[in-house]
Each structure stands twice: as C-alpha cells, then as structure tokens.
Short mmCIF file of C-alpha atoms and ligand atoms in Angstrom, two decimals:
data_model
loop_
_atom_site.label_atom_id
_atom_site.label_comp_id
_atom_site.label_asym_id
_atom_site.label_seq_id
_atom_site.Cartn_x
_atom_site.Cartn_y
_atom_site.Cartn_z
CA MET A 1 18.58 32.43 49.74
CA ALA A 2 20.02 35.18 47.63
CA ARG A 3 23.80 35.37 47.03
CA VAL A 4 24.42 38.98 47.28
CA ALA A 5 27.44 40.17 45.28
CA PRO A 6 28.61 43.66 46.01
CA ASP A 7 31.10 43.65 43.14
CA GLU A 8 31.74 42.18 39.67
CA HIS A 9 34.65 39.82 41.24
CA GLU A 10 31.90 37.73 43.01
CA LEU A 11 30.27 36.75 39.73
CA ARG A 12 29.86 33.15 38.82
CA ARG A 13 32.51 32.54 36.33
CA VAL A 14 33.58 29.19 34.63
CA ILE A 15 35.90 30.49 31.42
CA ASP A 16 38.14 33.10 33.45
CA GLU A 17 38.52 30.42 36.28
CA GLU A 18 39.48 27.76 33.72
CA ARG A 19 36.82 25.67 35.36
CA GLU A 20 35.26 22.73 33.60
CA VAL A 21 31.14 22.38 34.01
CA GLU A 22 30.28 18.70 35.27
CA GLY A 23 28.02 17.11 32.44
CA LEU A 24 29.24 19.05 29.46
CA GLY A 25 30.98 16.86 27.06
CA GLU A 26 32.83 17.89 23.96
CA GLN A 27 29.75 17.51 21.49
CA ASP A 28 28.03 19.93 24.08
CA LEU A 29 30.58 22.21 24.07
CA LEU A 30 30.64 22.49 20.30
CA GLU A 31 27.05 22.64 20.08
CA LEU A 32 27.01 25.58 22.39
CA TYR A 33 29.64 27.39 19.80
CA ARG A 34 27.34 26.57 17.01
CA TRP A 35 24.38 28.44 18.81
CA LEU A 36 26.82 31.18 19.81
CA VAL A 37 27.78 31.63 16.12
CA LEU A 38 24.12 31.26 14.77
CA LEU A 39 22.89 34.19 17.07
CA ARG A 40 26.08 36.37 16.28
CA THR A 41 25.55 35.92 12.64
CA TYR A 42 21.92 36.53 12.85
CA ASP A 43 22.77 39.79 14.95
CA GLU A 44 25.37 41.10 12.40
CA ARG A 45 23.37 40.15 9.34
CA SER A 46 20.28 41.80 10.60
CA LEU A 47 22.40 45.25 11.01
CA VAL A 48 23.25 44.98 7.54
CA TYR A 49 19.89 43.97 6.29
CA HIS A 50 18.58 47.15 8.24
CA ARG A 51 20.90 49.38 6.57
CA GLN A 52 20.15 47.77 3.13
CA GLY A 53 16.52 48.80 4.06
CA ARG A 54 15.46 45.14 4.10
CA ILE A 55 14.31 44.91 7.83
CA GLY A 56 12.88 47.85 9.96
CA THR A 57 14.15 49.05 13.12
CA TYR A 58 15.98 46.35 14.78
CA ALA A 59 17.14 45.84 18.47
CA ILE A 60 20.86 44.56 18.25
CA PHE A 61 22.05 41.93 20.61
CA TRP A 62 25.69 41.93 19.84
CA ASN A 63 27.61 40.45 22.89
CA HIS A 64 24.23 39.15 24.64
CA GLU A 65 24.53 35.89 22.89
CA ALA A 66 26.28 33.92 25.53
CA MET A 67 23.28 34.73 28.22
CA GLN A 68 20.83 33.44 25.34
CA ALA A 69 22.64 30.28 24.15
CA GLY A 70 23.88 29.26 27.70
CA SER A 71 20.48 29.45 29.22
CA VAL A 72 18.49 27.75 26.69
CA TYR A 73 21.08 25.19 26.44
CA ALA A 74 20.05 24.41 30.01
CA LEU A 75 16.21 23.92 29.01
CA GLU A 76 14.54 20.86 27.79
CA ASP A 77 12.26 21.17 24.58
CA ARG A 78 9.18 21.03 26.78
CA ASP A 79 10.13 24.16 28.54
CA TRP A 80 8.99 27.51 27.56
CA ILE A 81 10.66 30.73 26.70
CA PHE A 82 9.39 34.13 26.93
CA PRO A 83 11.38 36.41 24.86
CA SER A 84 12.07 40.13 24.84
CA TYR A 85 12.78 42.04 21.86
CA ARG A 86 16.69 41.66 22.94
CA GLU A 87 16.13 37.86 22.55
CA SER A 88 14.16 37.94 19.12
CA ALA A 89 16.16 35.37 17.55
CA ILE A 90 16.06 32.93 20.32
CA GLY A 91 13.59 30.82 18.43
CA LEU A 92 16.44 29.79 15.92
CA LEU A 93 17.94 27.66 18.98
CA ARG A 94 14.51 25.75 18.65
CA GLY A 95 14.58 25.35 15.09
CA MET A 96 12.59 28.18 14.11
CA PRO A 97 13.43 29.22 10.53
CA ALA A 98 15.31 32.63 10.26
CA SER A 99 12.82 34.01 7.68
CA THR A 100 10.09 33.90 10.48
CA VAL A 101 12.17 36.11 12.68
CA LEU A 102 13.17 38.41 9.99
CA HIS A 103 9.45 38.48 9.14
CA TRP A 104 8.77 39.84 12.40
CA TRP A 105 11.03 42.78 11.95
CA ARG A 106 9.89 43.51 8.65
CA GLY A 107 6.55 43.95 10.14
CA HIS A 108 4.95 40.95 8.19
CA PRO A 109 2.12 38.97 9.98
CA ALA A 110 4.29 35.61 8.99
CA GLY A 111 6.55 36.86 12.03
CA TRP A 112 3.96 35.69 14.51
CA TRP A 113 4.29 32.02 14.87
CA ASN A 114 1.98 29.77 17.06
CA PRO A 115 4.04 29.74 20.44
CA ALA A 116 2.77 25.84 21.09
CA GLU A 117 4.75 25.08 17.99
CA TYR A 118 8.18 25.89 19.56
CA ASN A 119 7.22 26.53 23.18
CA VAL A 120 8.54 30.15 22.52
CA ALA A 121 6.32 33.06 23.28
CA SER A 122 5.70 35.98 21.13
CA ILE A 123 8.45 38.54 21.31
CA CYS A 124 7.44 40.99 23.80
CA VAL A 125 8.12 44.62 23.31
CA PRO A 126 6.15 46.36 26.08
CA ILE A 127 9.01 46.01 28.83
CA ALA A 128 8.11 43.44 31.46
CA THR A 129 4.37 42.51 30.59
CA HIS A 130 5.68 38.98 29.74
CA VAL A 131 7.08 38.15 33.16
CA PRO A 132 3.54 37.69 34.63
CA HIS A 133 2.50 35.40 31.46
CA ALA A 134 5.52 33.36 32.17
CA ALA A 135 4.66 33.11 35.73
CA GLY A 136 1.15 32.05 34.84
CA LEU A 137 1.91 29.63 32.44
CA ALA A 138 4.71 28.14 34.75
CA TRP A 139 1.99 27.73 37.53
CA GLY A 140 -0.37 26.52 34.97
CA LYS A 141 1.99 23.59 34.33
CA LYS A 142 2.44 22.95 38.07
CA LEU A 143 -1.23 22.79 38.58
CA ARG A 144 -1.57 20.16 35.79
CA GLY A 145 1.23 18.16 37.42
CA GLU A 146 3.21 18.61 34.13
CA ASP A 147 7.20 19.07 34.85
CA ALA A 148 7.82 21.84 32.44
CA VAL A 149 9.53 25.17 33.48
CA ALA A 150 9.18 28.59 32.05
CA ILE A 151 12.07 30.89 31.47
CA ALA A 152 11.51 34.84 30.93
CA TYR A 153 13.98 37.11 29.71
CA PHE A 154 14.07 40.80 30.47
CA GLY A 155 16.60 43.80 31.08
CA ASP A 156 17.91 45.87 34.03
CA GLY A 157 15.31 48.32 33.25
CA ALA A 158 12.45 45.88 33.49
CA THR A 159 13.21 45.16 37.03
CA SER A 160 11.46 48.86 37.77
CA GLU A 161 8.22 47.82 36.23
CA GLY A 162 5.22 46.91 38.04
CA ALA A 163 4.69 43.82 35.74
CA PHE A 164 8.08 42.54 36.92
CA HIS A 165 6.94 42.72 40.53
CA GLU A 166 3.62 41.23 40.02
CA GLY A 167 4.99 38.13 38.29
CA ALA A 168 7.92 37.56 40.31
CA ASN A 169 5.95 37.98 43.57
CA LEU A 170 3.12 35.58 42.03
CA ALA A 171 5.85 32.89 41.03
CA ALA A 172 7.55 32.92 44.65
CA VAL A 173 4.13 32.68 46.22
CA MET A 174 2.60 30.14 44.14
CA GLN A 175 6.10 28.43 43.81
CA ALA A 176 5.95 28.40 40.04
CA PRO A 177 8.59 26.57 37.94
CA LEU A 178 9.98 29.73 36.67
CA VAL A 179 13.34 31.24 36.05
CA LEU A 180 13.62 35.04 35.90
CA PHE A 181 16.43 35.98 33.59
CA CYS A 182 17.75 39.47 33.76
CA ASN A 183 20.00 40.62 31.28
CA ASN A 184 21.81 43.30 33.09
CA ASN A 185 23.47 45.25 30.28
CA GLN A 186 23.70 48.35 32.50
CA TRP A 187 21.44 50.33 30.24
CA ALA A 188 17.93 50.99 29.55
CA ILE A 189 18.10 52.76 26.30
CA SER A 190 19.89 56.15 27.76
CA THR A 191 19.06 55.28 31.50
CA PRO A 192 22.09 53.89 33.19
CA LEU A 193 21.56 51.20 36.00
CA SER A 194 22.63 53.83 38.74
CA ALA A 195 19.59 55.91 37.87
CA GLN A 196 17.30 52.52 37.59
CA THR A 197 17.91 51.35 41.23
CA HIS A 198 19.42 52.28 44.46
CA ALA A 199 20.12 48.45 45.30
CA ALA A 200 23.67 47.44 45.40
CA ALA A 201 22.95 44.40 42.76
CA LEU A 202 19.99 43.41 41.01
CA VAL A 203 20.07 40.16 42.47
CA ASP A 204 19.26 41.72 45.89
CA LYS A 205 15.70 41.76 44.71
CA ALA A 206 15.69 37.96 45.03
CA VAL A 207 15.60 38.44 48.74
CA GLY A 208 12.41 40.40 49.11
CA TYR A 209 10.48 37.83 46.97
CA GLY A 210 11.88 35.00 49.06
CA MET A 211 13.51 33.13 46.24
CA PRO A 212 17.17 32.15 45.52
CA GLY A 213 19.40 34.50 43.22
CA ILE A 214 22.38 34.09 41.21
CA ARG A 215 24.59 36.50 39.79
CA VAL A 216 26.59 35.52 36.97
CA ASP A 217 29.14 36.83 34.44
CA GLY A 218 26.75 37.21 31.36
CA GLY A 219 29.59 36.96 28.96
CA ASP A 220 30.51 33.33 29.96
CA VAL A 221 28.42 31.28 28.20
CA LEU A 222 29.55 28.25 30.50
CA ALA A 223 28.80 30.19 33.45
CA VAL A 224 25.35 31.03 32.28
CA TYR A 225 24.69 27.56 31.31
CA GLU A 226 25.64 26.29 34.78
CA ALA A 227 23.56 28.95 36.54
CA THR A 228 20.47 28.40 34.52
CA ARG A 229 20.74 24.65 34.82
CA GLU A 230 20.72 24.80 38.50
CA ALA A 231 17.71 27.30 38.46
CA VAL A 232 15.82 24.94 36.08
CA GLU A 233 16.63 21.66 38.17
CA ARG A 234 15.22 23.27 41.32
CA ALA A 235 12.16 24.58 39.56
CA ARG A 236 11.55 21.05 38.11
CA ALA A 237 12.10 19.49 41.50
CA GLY A 238 9.29 21.84 42.75
CA GLY A 239 11.63 24.47 44.61
CA GLY A 240 10.14 27.34 42.84
CA PRO A 241 11.61 30.18 40.94
CA THR A 242 15.04 31.51 40.73
CA PHE A 243 16.31 35.22 39.88
CA ILE A 244 19.44 34.99 37.72
CA GLU A 245 21.14 38.46 37.27
CA ALA A 246 23.45 38.25 34.13
CA VAL A 247 25.85 40.87 34.20
CA THR A 248 27.20 42.42 30.97
CA TYR A 249 27.71 45.62 29.22
CA ARG A 250 25.96 47.02 26.12
CA THR A 251 28.29 47.46 23.51
CA ALA A 252 25.94 48.19 20.74
CA PRO A 253 23.32 50.81 20.38
CA HIS A 254 20.17 50.01 21.85
CA ALA A 255 19.02 49.42 18.62
CA THR A 256 19.04 50.86 15.05
CA ALA A 257 17.42 54.11 15.95
CA ASP A 258 19.65 54.89 18.77
CA ASP A 259 22.99 56.83 18.93
CA PRO A 260 24.52 55.88 22.16
CA ARG A 261 27.52 58.37 21.64
CA ALA A 262 25.39 61.02 23.20
CA TYR A 263 25.43 59.14 26.49
CA ILE A 264 27.80 56.02 26.82
CA ASP A 265 31.29 55.87 27.86
CA MET A 266 32.95 54.84 24.73
CA ALA A 267 36.22 53.92 26.56
CA ARG A 268 34.08 51.14 28.33
CA VAL A 269 32.64 50.11 25.17
CA GLU A 270 35.84 49.59 23.38
CA GLU A 271 37.08 47.71 26.69
CA GLU A 272 34.04 45.53 26.60
CA LYS A 273 34.25 44.68 22.97
CA ARG A 274 37.65 43.29 23.62
CA ASN A 275 36.30 40.89 25.69
CA GLU A 276 33.24 40.19 23.83
CA CYS A 277 31.46 36.68 24.57
CA VAL A 278 31.86 34.92 21.20
CA GLY A 279 35.44 35.61 21.00
CA ARG A 280 36.13 34.63 24.68
CA TYR A 281 34.44 31.15 24.10
CA GLU A 282 36.30 30.51 20.80
CA ARG A 283 39.74 31.14 22.81
CA TYR A 284 38.45 28.58 25.70
CA LEU A 285 37.65 26.07 23.00
CA ARG A 286 40.91 26.60 21.14
CA ALA A 287 42.88 26.33 24.45
CA HIS A 288 41.06 22.93 24.93
CA GLY A 289 42.18 21.70 21.44
CA LEU A 290 38.33 21.58 20.40
CA LEU A 291 38.30 24.26 17.79
CA GLY A 292 40.71 24.85 14.94
CA ASP A 293 40.49 27.08 11.85
CA ALA A 294 38.68 24.56 9.48
CA LEU A 295 35.88 23.90 12.06
CA GLU A 296 35.54 27.53 12.92
CA ALA A 297 35.26 28.35 9.21
CA GLU A 298 32.94 25.59 8.57
CA ILE A 299 30.39 26.68 11.54
CA LYS A 300 30.49 30.11 10.50
CA LYS A 301 29.69 29.48 6.87
CA GLU A 302 26.79 27.19 7.75
CA ALA A 303 25.14 30.17 9.78
CA LEU A 304 25.83 32.47 7.07
CA GLU A 305 24.14 30.44 4.52
CA LEU A 306 21.22 29.90 6.94
CA MET A 307 20.74 33.71 7.07
CA LYS A 308 20.94 34.10 3.45
CA ARG A 309 18.37 31.44 2.72
CA GLY A 310 16.47 33.42 5.40
CA ILE A 311 16.51 36.72 4.00
CA ALA A 312 15.66 35.57 0.64
CA GLU A 313 12.55 33.45 1.98
CA ALA A 314 11.42 36.54 3.91
CA GLU A 315 11.65 38.73 0.62
CA ALA A 316 10.02 36.15 -1.29
CA GLU A 317 6.85 36.44 0.66
CA PRO A 318 3.89 38.48 -0.89
CA GLU A 319 3.21 41.77 0.75
CA PRO A 320 0.24 41.27 3.41
CA ASP A 321 -3.00 43.12 2.98
CA PRO A 322 -2.54 46.42 4.90
CA GLU A 323 -6.21 46.02 6.25
CA LEU A 324 -5.16 43.18 8.45
CA VAL A 325 -3.87 45.75 10.69
CA PHE A 326 -7.53 46.62 11.46
CA ASP A 327 -9.14 43.26 11.43
CA HIS A 328 -8.86 42.55 15.01
CA ALA A 329 -8.73 45.92 16.13
CA TYR A 330 -12.44 46.91 15.81
CA VAL A 331 -16.06 45.00 15.81
CA LEU A 332 -17.39 48.12 14.10
CA PRO A 333 -14.95 50.30 12.15
CA PRO A 334 -15.16 54.11 12.80
CA PRO A 335 -16.60 55.90 9.65
CA ASN A 336 -13.36 57.17 8.28
CA LEU A 337 -12.09 53.51 8.12
CA ARG A 338 -15.30 52.15 6.65
CA GLU A 339 -15.05 54.56 4.05
CA GLY A 340 -11.59 53.35 3.24
CA TRP A 341 -8.75 54.68 5.17
CA ARG A 342 -6.46 54.62 2.14
CA GLY A 343 -8.08 58.10 1.53
C1 TPP B 1 5.99 49.50 29.06
C2 TPP B 1 7.12 50.01 28.34
N1 TPP B 1 7.57 51.39 28.60
C3 TPP B 1 8.69 51.74 27.84
C4 TPP B 1 9.21 51.22 26.69
C5 TPP B 1 10.18 51.92 25.95
N2 TPP B 1 11.24 51.10 25.72
C6 TPP B 1 11.86 50.23 24.88
S1 TPP B 1 13.29 49.51 25.33
C7 TPP B 1 13.24 50.24 26.96
C8 TPP B 1 14.34 50.01 27.99
C9 TPP B 1 14.36 48.73 28.46
O1 TPP B 1 15.82 48.60 29.04
P1 TPP B 1 16.19 47.31 29.71
O2 TPP B 1 15.05 46.63 30.28
O3 TPP B 1 17.45 47.27 30.43
O4 TPP B 1 16.33 46.19 28.42
P2 TPP B 1 17.50 46.22 27.15
O5 TPP B 1 16.84 46.91 26.20
O6 TPP B 1 18.65 46.93 27.84
O7 TPP B 1 17.73 44.96 27.07
C10 TPP B 1 12.28 51.18 26.91
C11 TPP B 1 12.15 51.97 28.13
C12 TPP B 1 8.32 50.30 26.40
N3 TPP B 1 8.98 49.26 25.31
N4 TPP B 1 7.47 49.58 27.11
MG1 MG B 2 19.09 46.98 29.92
#
C-alpha cells in the first residue's frame, strides 16, 4: 500500500545516496543523459524563440526534465504517454520531430500529430482532463489482452480536479495498467501546495484509491526511472495502477506570461537552481567516469542542431488557412461567420 513519507528526507533517491540502479548499463546511463540534454535544450531554446516572437506563450519545463526522461525511459514503445502542457516536448523522446512540437506552440495545425503514430496523446491543456482518457485507454488495452501500459502526467494542482479523481478511481476499480505520474512542483501558477491540499503528502491519496504510491525525488533522474519501472512492471503484470508523486520545485515562471516574483520565494528558487536536475546528473556521470568535456560538448551540440533544424522547418511551413478554426466547430456557421468573419 501507499508509502507515506511525511517529509522530503523520505523521498526515494539514487544519486544522493550514491546507489546504482540494477539493470542500467553504461549505454543506458548515457542515453538518459542525451534525453535530459535534448529536453533541456528544447526548453531553453523555446524561451529564446518566444522572446524573438517565433513561438507563442510557452510553458517552461526547466528542472522538470528528470521527471520526464526518467519515467519515459522505463516504458516500452508500445506504452502510451498522456502529456500535459508541462510535458509538451516529451514526444521528442519517441522520435517526434522538434518542428512538430514547435508548430503546436506556434498554433499551427501541423502541431497536432496522430497519437497512434508515436503512442503519445495530444498535449492536454485543461487540467487533468486527460487522466480519464489515459485510464480508459489502459483499461481498453487490458480488455483486449494487450500488455501495453499508459502513463498520465499532471501537476500537484491537478490532484484537486474532479477528472483526476474519476480517472484514478476508475483505473483502480478496473485494475487498469496505468501510471499516474504527478509532477509536484509545489505551485499551480500562483497557488502554493499548502493551499491546494490538506494532505501531508500527495502520495497519501493513493491509499484512498486502493493503489500503491511511491514518493520520489523528481530531480533525480535515476530514482524517477527506478520508481516508474516498478510501477510499469506491476501494471504490466496485472497489478493495476500506481500513483507516483515526484517532488520538485518550480524554479521557472509557470509560463512565459507569468511573473512569479509577485508570489514566489526567490531565495528558495536560487537554492533549487543550484541543484537542478541536469547538472546533478552530469556530476554523477563525471564521478563515475562516464562523462568528460568532449562527450558533453558533442551531446549538447547535437541537441542544439536538432533545435535549429526544428525551428527552421517550423518557420518554413506555409501559414494555415485561418478558416480552419471554424471547420469542425459548426455544422451551420452563424450568420456573422457565413458573411465572412474577416469583416
Ligand atoms: C480545467 C482548467 N482549469 C484551469 C486552468 C488554468 N490553469 C492552467 S495551468 C494551471 C495550474 C496547474 O497547476 P499544476 O496542476 O500544479 O501543474 P503545473 O502547471 O504546476 O505543472 C491552471 C489552473 C486550466 N488550464 N484548466
Ligand atoms: Mg504544479
């Protein structure tokens, strides 16, 4: 049953405990690093592209990369990913072109991919509405006798939504092969965790649904991998859903339209930045003799090139027809649209 951890010291950790994760070889450790760098580069470049007016409002995921890379690494390609806006670029880890995700942030229809092509559902902006979708897909896989698992990503704020409750409860009752992955970055825009829940820890919610819960250090890519692998193995073996609470701290604004200086504790932000997840893993790899300057530079260059190609491809795409917005909205357009909405 749920592992209830009253404070951060009881988070599952690997890097700080200087443990090794069974089953991860040197190639895996470096591949995980490539994934972290790819996500970090995507995120940092996106912020620049936003400031240059090349993409629209953007939900920054700086220091969330370990949660995304570590958990996806525990999946098989046949497993389904249900991202929120915070995991917008998670498809890159499944071979999706960077231009596709950049199209999405440019509001271009080419940013909506066929989910079955990557087993990655569309990016979900309404909070928690994808949790029941993921539960339904996972249950469907079980009914069909397929051994695929689904993972749904959502934030601390999402745990206050009805859709989260409905999805989690259904998944538990049906013993659907689902991983409920909560990125607890302790903020829902300007609402702190303390105003979100009276529970001592979000992982406590697992008990109420009758499912196991794991609380993990969200900045530790290896601990996230280990925790998710456990959940995925249980789900695949018929053991039903698991709730994972990955604890981190949002060091960036909620999105490019937000100025957190009005509400956040900047001293805490600075402290968290010093232990951000990519640097922490770099130090681990260096200490184990797996990463040196040349390899680090090569991996970072590769990711940067990918982003440069991605934005060039996105900008080369012809503008969509604005009328597309209305194509699937009305059977009979109202008179003002019929007469030409452009005025
Ligand atoms: C149903 C719904 N209500 C409100 C919003 C506005 N909104 C966008 S992001 C957000 C905060 C969500 O916080 P959390 O679930 O912790 O995720 P995080 O952004 O921290 O990753 C809110 C309330 C929304 N997108 N959908
Ligand atoms: Mg949050």
